[in-house]
Amino acid sequence: MKDLQNSQGVIQDKGGIWGYLEKSSILRDNSVLGFQIDGKLQRLVVSFETLCEEGKTPTSKLYNLILNLMGDARMVFNRDADRQGKEKVLEKLQGLNKKIEELLAQLPS
């Protein structure tokens, strides 16, 4: 569970996906997408923690799915947004957002 929290912490320490988009002159208008992704990533971590606290044992598959999504989010920071095509960055982020939504839909609310 610490890996999930640490990975989320790394993303947030950099301002989150929202902050990444806000710093980009070409992507600033789409920063609300980053805000949505940041919130959904946090919900994934909290959902996993809640399952653990309730005495349920989340599967290692679920843990790895969340950790991989965190890794995908962290990869966004590896390249300056203004040096990539706007459409390419948005496509990656929209894909990430969709994957997160699909996983959240499978978790108990």
CSV table of C-alpha atoms in Angstrom, one decimal, residues 10-39 73 76-82:
chain,number,residue,atom,x,y,z
A,10,VAL,CA,5.3,11.9,-6.4
A,11,ILE,CA,2.5,12.9,-8.8
A,12,GLN,CA,1.1,15.5,-6.3
A,13,ASP,CA,4.5,16.8,-5.3
A,14,LYS,CA,4.9,17.9,-9.0
A,15,GLY,CA,1.6,19.6,-8.9
A,16,GLY,CA,-0.4,16.7,-10.3
A,17,ILE,CA,-1.5,16.3,-13.9
A,18,TRP,CA,-3.4,19.5,-13.5
A,19,GLY,CA,-0.3,21.4,-12.6
A,20,TYR,CA,1.6,19.9,-15.5
A,21,LEU,CA,-1.1,21.1,-17.9
A,22,GLU,CA,-1.3,24.5,-16.3
A,23,LYS,CA,2.4,25.0,-16.9
A,24,SER,CA,2.0,24.3,-20.6
A,25,SER,CA,1.1,27.2,-22.8
A,26,ILE,CA,-0.5,24.9,-25.4
A,27,LEU,CA,-2.4,22.7,-22.9
A,28,ARG,CA,-3.5,25.1,-20.2
A,29,ASP,CA,-7.0,25.3,-21.7
A,30,ASN,CA,-7.3,21.5,-21.1
A,31,SER,CA,-6.1,21.6,-17.5
A,32,VAL,CA,-9.5,20.5,-16.1
A,33,LEU,CA,-8.8,17.1,-17.6
A,34,GLY,CA,-5.7,16.9,-15.4
A,35,PHE,CA,-7.8,17.9,-12.4
A,36,GLN,CA,-10.2,15.1,-13.1
A,37,ILE,CA,-7.4,12.6,-13.5
A,38,ASP,CA,-5.8,13.7,-10.2
A,39,GLY,CA,-9.1,13.3,-8.4
A,73,ALA,CA,0.4,9.1,-14.8
A,76,VAL,CA,3.5,12.1,-18.3
A,77,PHE,CA,6.0,14.2,-16.4
A,78,ASN,CA,8.9,12.8,-18.3
A,79,ARG,CA,8.4,15.0,-21.3
A,80,ASP,CA,7.8,18.7,-21.5
A,81,ALA,CA,4.2,19.2,-22.7
A,82,ASP,CA,5.2,22.1,-25.0
